[in-house]
Short mmCIF file of C-alpha atoms in Angstrom, two decimals:
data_model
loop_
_atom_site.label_atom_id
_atom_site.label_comp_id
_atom_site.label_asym_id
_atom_site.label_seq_id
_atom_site.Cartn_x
_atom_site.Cartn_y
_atom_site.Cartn_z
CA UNK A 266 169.03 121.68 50.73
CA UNK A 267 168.46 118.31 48.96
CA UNK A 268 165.57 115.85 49.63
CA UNK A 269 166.15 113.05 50.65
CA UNK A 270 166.41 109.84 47.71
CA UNK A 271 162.86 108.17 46.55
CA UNK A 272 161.89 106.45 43.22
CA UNK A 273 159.45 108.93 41.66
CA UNK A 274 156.09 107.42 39.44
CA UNK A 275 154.32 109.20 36.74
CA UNK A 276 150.91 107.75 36.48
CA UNK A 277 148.81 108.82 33.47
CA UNK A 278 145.83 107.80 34.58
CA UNK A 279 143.84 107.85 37.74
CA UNK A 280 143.41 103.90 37.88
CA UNK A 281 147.58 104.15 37.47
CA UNK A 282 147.39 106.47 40.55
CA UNK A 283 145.27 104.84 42.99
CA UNK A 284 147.08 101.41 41.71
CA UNK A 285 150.70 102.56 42.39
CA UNK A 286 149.77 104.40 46.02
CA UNK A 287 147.85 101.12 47.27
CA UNK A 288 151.75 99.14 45.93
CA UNK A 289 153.52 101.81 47.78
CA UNK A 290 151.68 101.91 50.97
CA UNK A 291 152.19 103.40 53.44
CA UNK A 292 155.83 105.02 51.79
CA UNK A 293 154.06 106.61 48.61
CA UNK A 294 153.33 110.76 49.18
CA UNK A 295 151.25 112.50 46.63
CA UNK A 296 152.53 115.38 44.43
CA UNK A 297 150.26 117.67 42.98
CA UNK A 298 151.32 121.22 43.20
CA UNK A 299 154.18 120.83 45.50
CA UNK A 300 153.97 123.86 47.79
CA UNK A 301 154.05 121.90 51.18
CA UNK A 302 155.89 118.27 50.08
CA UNK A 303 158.61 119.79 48.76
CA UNK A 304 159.64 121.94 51.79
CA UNK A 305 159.02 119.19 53.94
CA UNK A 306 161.34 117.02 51.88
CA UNK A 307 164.08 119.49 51.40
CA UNK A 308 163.90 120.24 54.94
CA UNK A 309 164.28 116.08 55.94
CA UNK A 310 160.93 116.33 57.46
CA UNK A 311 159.20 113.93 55.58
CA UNK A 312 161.26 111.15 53.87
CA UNK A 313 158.70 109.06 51.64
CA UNK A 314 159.98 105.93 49.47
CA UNK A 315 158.02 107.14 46.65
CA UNK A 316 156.48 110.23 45.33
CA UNK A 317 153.43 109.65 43.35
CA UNK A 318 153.15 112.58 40.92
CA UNK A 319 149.50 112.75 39.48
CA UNK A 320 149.83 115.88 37.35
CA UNK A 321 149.65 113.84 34.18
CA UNK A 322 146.30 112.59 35.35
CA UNK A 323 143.55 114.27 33.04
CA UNK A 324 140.25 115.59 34.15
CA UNK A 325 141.75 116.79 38.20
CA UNK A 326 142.30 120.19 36.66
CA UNK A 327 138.57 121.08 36.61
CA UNK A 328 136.09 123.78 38.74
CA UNK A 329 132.47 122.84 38.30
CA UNK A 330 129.66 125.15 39.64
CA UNK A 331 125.98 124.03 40.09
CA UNK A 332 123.30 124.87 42.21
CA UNK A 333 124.56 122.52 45.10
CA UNK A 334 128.08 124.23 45.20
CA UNK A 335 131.56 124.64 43.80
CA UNK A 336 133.78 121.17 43.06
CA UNK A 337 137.51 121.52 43.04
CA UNK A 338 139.49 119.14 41.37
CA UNK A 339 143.13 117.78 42.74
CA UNK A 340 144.85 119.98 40.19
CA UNK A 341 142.90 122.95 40.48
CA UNK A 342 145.56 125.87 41.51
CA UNK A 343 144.96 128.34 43.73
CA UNK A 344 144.93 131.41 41.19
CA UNK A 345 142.35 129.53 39.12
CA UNK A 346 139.90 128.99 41.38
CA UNK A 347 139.95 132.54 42.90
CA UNK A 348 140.02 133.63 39.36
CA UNK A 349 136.62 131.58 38.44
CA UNK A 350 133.67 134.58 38.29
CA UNK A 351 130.84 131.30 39.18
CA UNK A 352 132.58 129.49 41.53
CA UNK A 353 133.08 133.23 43.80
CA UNK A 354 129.34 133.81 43.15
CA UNK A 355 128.26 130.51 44.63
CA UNK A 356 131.02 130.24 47.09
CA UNK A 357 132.01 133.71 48.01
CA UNK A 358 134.58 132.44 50.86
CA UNK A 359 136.40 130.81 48.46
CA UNK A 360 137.96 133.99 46.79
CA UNK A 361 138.00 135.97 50.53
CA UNK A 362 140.17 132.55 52.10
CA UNK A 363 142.22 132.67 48.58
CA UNK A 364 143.36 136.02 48.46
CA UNK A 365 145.23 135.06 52.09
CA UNK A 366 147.27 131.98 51.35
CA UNK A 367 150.66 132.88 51.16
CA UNK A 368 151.46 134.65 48.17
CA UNK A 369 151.18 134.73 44.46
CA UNK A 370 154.34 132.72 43.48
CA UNK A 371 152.86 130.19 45.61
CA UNK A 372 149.16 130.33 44.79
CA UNK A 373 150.40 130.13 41.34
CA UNK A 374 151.57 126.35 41.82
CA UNK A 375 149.77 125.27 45.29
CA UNK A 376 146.46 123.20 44.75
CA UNK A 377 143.47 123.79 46.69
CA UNK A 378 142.99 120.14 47.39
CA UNK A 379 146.53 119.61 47.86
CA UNK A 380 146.57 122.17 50.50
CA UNK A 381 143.61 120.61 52.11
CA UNK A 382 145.04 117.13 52.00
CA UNK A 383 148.25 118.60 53.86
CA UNK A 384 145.66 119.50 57.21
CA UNK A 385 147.42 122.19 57.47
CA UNK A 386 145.28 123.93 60.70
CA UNK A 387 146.44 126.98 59.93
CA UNK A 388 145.42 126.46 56.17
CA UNK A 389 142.26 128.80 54.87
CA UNK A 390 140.81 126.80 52.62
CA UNK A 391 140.84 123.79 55.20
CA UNK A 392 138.92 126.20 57.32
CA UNK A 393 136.36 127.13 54.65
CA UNK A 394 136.23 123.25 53.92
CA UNK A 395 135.42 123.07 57.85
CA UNK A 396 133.33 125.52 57.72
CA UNK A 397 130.64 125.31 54.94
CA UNK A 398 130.44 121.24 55.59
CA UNK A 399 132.00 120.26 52.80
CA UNK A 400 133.69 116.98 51.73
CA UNK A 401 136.24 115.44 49.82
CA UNK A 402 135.81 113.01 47.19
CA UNK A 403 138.38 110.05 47.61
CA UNK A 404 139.90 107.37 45.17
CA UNK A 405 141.42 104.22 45.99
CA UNK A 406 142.09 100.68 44.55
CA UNK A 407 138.33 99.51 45.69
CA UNK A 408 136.77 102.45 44.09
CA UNK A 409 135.23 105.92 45.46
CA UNK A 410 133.78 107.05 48.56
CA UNK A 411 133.43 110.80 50.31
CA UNK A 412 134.56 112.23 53.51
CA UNK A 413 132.80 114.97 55.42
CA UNK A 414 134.96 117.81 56.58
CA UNK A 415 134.27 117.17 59.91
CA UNK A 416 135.47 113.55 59.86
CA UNK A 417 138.70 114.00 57.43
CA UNK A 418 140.79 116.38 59.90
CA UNK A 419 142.22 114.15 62.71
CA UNK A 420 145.53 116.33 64.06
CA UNK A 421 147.44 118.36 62.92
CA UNK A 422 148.98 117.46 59.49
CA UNK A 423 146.88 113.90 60.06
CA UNK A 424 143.84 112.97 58.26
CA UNK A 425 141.23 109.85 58.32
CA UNK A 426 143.11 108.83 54.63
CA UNK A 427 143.68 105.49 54.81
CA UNK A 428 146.91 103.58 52.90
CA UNK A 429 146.51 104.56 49.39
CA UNK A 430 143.74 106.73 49.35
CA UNK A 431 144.16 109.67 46.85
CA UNK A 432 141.58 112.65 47.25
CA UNK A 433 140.14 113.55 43.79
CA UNK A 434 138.41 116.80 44.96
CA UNK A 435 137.28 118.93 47.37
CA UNK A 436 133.28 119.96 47.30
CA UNK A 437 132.23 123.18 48.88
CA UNK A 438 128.34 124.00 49.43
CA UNK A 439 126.82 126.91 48.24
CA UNK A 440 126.33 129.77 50.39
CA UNK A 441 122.69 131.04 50.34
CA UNK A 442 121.43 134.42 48.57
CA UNK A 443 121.01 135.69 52.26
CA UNK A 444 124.47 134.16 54.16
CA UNK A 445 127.49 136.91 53.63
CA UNK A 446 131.19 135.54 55.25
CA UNK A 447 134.34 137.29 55.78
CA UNK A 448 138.02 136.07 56.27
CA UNK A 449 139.95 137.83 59.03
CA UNK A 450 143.88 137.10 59.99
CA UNK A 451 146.61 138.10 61.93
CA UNK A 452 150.43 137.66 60.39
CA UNK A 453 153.51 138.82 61.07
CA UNK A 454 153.62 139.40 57.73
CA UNK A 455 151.22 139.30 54.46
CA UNK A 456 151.10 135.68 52.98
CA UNK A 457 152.50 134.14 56.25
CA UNK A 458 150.70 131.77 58.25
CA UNK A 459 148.05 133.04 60.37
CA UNK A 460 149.16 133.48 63.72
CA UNK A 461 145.25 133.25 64.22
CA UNK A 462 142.90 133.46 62.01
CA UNK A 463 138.85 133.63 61.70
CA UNK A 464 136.28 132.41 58.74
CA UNK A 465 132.74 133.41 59.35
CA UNK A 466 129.94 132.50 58.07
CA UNK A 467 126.20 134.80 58.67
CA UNK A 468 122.73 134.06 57.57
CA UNK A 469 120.03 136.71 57.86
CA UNK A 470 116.24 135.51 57.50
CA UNK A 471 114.02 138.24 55.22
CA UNK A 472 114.08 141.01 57.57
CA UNK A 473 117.79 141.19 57.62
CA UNK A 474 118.30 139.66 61.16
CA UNK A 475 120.67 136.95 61.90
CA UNK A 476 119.31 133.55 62.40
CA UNK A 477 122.87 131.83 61.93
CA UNK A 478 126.27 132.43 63.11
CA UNK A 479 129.31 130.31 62.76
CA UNK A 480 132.99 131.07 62.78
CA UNK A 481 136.24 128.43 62.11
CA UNK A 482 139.48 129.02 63.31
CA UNK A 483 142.63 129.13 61.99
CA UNK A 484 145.74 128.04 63.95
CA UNK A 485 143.94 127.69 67.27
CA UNK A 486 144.25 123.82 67.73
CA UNK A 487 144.94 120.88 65.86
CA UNK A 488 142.34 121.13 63.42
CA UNK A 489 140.29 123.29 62.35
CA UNK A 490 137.56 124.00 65.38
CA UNK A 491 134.24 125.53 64.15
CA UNK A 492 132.12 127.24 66.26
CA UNK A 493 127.85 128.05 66.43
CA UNK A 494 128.12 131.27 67.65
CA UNK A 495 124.32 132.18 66.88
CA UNK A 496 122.83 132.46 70.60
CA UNK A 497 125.22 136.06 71.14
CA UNK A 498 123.97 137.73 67.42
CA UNK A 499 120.44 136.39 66.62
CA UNK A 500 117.93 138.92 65.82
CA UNK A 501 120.78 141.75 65.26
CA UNK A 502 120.79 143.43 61.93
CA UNK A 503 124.52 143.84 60.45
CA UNK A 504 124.97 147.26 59.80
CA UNK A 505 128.04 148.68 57.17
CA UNK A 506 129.06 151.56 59.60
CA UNK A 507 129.21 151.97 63.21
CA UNK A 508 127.80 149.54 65.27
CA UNK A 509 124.82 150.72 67.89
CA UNK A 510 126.41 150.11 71.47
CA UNK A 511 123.77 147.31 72.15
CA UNK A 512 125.02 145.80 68.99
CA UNK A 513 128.63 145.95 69.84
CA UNK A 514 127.94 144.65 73.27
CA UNK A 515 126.33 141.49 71.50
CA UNK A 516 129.17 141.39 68.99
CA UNK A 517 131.40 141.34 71.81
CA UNK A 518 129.72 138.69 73.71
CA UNK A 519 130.17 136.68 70.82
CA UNK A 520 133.97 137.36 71.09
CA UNK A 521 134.19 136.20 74.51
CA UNK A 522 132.42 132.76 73.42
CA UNK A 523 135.01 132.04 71.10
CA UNK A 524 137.74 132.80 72.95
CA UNK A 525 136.47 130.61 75.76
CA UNK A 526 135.77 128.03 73.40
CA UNK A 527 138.99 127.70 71.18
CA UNK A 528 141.11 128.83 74.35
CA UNK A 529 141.88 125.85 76.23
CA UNK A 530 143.19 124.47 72.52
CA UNK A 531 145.20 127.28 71.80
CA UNK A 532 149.43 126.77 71.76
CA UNK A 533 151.99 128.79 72.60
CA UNK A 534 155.39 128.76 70.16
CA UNK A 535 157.65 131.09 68.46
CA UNK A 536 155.20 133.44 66.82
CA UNK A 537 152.90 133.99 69.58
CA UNK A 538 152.03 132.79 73.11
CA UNK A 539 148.72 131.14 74.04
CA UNK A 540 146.91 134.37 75.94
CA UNK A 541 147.71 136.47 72.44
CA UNK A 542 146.50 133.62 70.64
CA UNK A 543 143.20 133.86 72.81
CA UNK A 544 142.99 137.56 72.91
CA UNK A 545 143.54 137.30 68.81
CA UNK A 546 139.97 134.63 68.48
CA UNK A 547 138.01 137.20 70.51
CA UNK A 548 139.01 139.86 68.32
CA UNK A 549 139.14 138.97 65.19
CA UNK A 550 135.60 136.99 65.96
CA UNK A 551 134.21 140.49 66.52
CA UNK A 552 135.84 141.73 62.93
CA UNK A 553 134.49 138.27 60.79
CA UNK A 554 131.08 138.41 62.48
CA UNK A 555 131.07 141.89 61.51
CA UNK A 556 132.23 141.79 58.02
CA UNK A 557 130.18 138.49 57.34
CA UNK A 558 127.01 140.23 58.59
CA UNK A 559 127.60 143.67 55.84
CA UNK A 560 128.25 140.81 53.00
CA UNK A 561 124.85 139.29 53.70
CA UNK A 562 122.94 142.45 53.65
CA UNK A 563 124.67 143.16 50.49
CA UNK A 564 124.16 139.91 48.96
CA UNK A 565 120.20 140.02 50.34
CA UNK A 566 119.97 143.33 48.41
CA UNK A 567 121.15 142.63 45.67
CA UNK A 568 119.55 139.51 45.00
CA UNK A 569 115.98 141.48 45.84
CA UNK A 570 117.17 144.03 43.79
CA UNK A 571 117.62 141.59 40.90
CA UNK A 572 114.74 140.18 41.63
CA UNK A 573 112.01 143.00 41.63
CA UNK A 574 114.30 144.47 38.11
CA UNK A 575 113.19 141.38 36.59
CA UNK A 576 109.78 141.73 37.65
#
């Protein structure tokens, strides 16, 4: 398959960037890594004028960790960033979401931003972006300004961008010493797209009982829908083996939220029709809530177990 003709820029420098997409407007797409564009070009489902390829553009390359959270610049590739020991100690969803997106050839090339840019909604690292609050840091020929996850994601493949806008990175909050999260997905096969998918997130106050519980969902609507799920967990403590049948019941009412909640959202098409799609959120719920709740008590442990060591 052959894409479709375009004239093809080189910028050098982010000013070049921003300069050329806001001349190009609204017929300039962004290359970064490549990994959805160039499907959708080769496939005649997107036909830009101009592709606006910004890996010459130094300093988009870069992970920075601080206290606050994890920044990923546009050029940051998958494998680097799930590779990057501080950035999976502040963010631990990161590396969980990572491991998930298609598979290594890809992850090798794709860009984190780049996949977040694309609004993907069954993209995990648009639902991590969802889910921890994040934003995205945006150039464009005025200057800079940020977008909060929950205003950037407008439909599916659409975002709030406006003509010539470039995103320059993606931030990602830090989860707390006490919050553990989980990834859990359902493909037809390993690195395809989730034919639903759930990112949880669990905080547990210092007796080890939930006070927070949220969940985002992958491939379930438009965009990615996030969830407060606390009012069916609070108070339980996550447990790493079986589950007391209270518990469970609790767990499962939590299940039944979701899937009441993302339901009426959910599509049916090739891979899987809208009941299994439904029956998939309140299952999978039940698994992330789960999983999320062990990798808080871990974290919690550890960090008191650091803590008294040092003492």
């Amino acid at each position: 398959m052959k894409p479709p003709a375009f004239d093809y820029h080189a910028p050098e420098t982010l000013a070049e960037a921003v300069r050329v997409l806001a001349e190009t407007a609204p017929h300039g797409s962004v290359l970064a890594g490549g990994q959805s564009l160039i499907p959708l070009l080769n496939m005649r489902l997107a036909a830009p004028r101009h592709v606006v390829d910004i890996t010459r553009v130094p300093g988009l390359d870069r992970v920075g960790t601080g206290t606050g959270g994890v920044t990923v610049g546009a050029l940051v590739r998958h494998t680097d960033l799930a590779a990057d020991p501080a950035a999976a100690e502040a963010v631990p969803l990161l590396r969980q979401g990572l491991r998930l997106v298609a598979h290594p050839v890809i992850r090798n090339r794709g860009t984190t931003v780049g996949s977040i840019a694309h609004a993907d909604p069954s993209a995990e690292m648009a639902a991590a972006l969802a889910l921890l609050g994040g934003e995205v840091r945006v150039a464009n020929a005025a200057g800079t300004r940020t977008i909060a996850a929950a205003d950037l994601f407008t439909g599916y493949l659409e975002t709030s961008l406006e003509r010539g806008e470039l995103i320059t990175a993606a931030f990602f909050p830090a989860q707390g010493p006490a919050t553990g999260s989980a990834f859990a997905e359902v493909a037809r096969r390993h690195g395809d797209y989730a034919v639903c998918g759930v990112a949880a997130l669990v905080a547990l106050d210092p007796d080890l009982r939930i006070t927070g519980a949220k969940a985002a969902y992958l491939s379930m609507g438009p965009t990615p829908a996030v969830l407060d799920l606390t009012e069916a967990v609070a108070g339980l403590v996550p447990a790493h083996g079986p589950v007391a049948p209270g518990d469970s019941d609790r767990y499962a009412a939590a299940g039944d939220l979701a899937a009441a909640r993302t339901g009426p959202d959910a599509a049916a098409d090739i891979h899987a029709t809208a009941e299994y799609r439904t029956h998939l959120a309140r299952v999978l719920t039940v698994r992330a809530l789960r999983e999320a709740g062990a990798h808080a008590v871990s974290r919690a442990t550890e960090r008191a177990a650091a803590g008294a060591g040092r003492a």
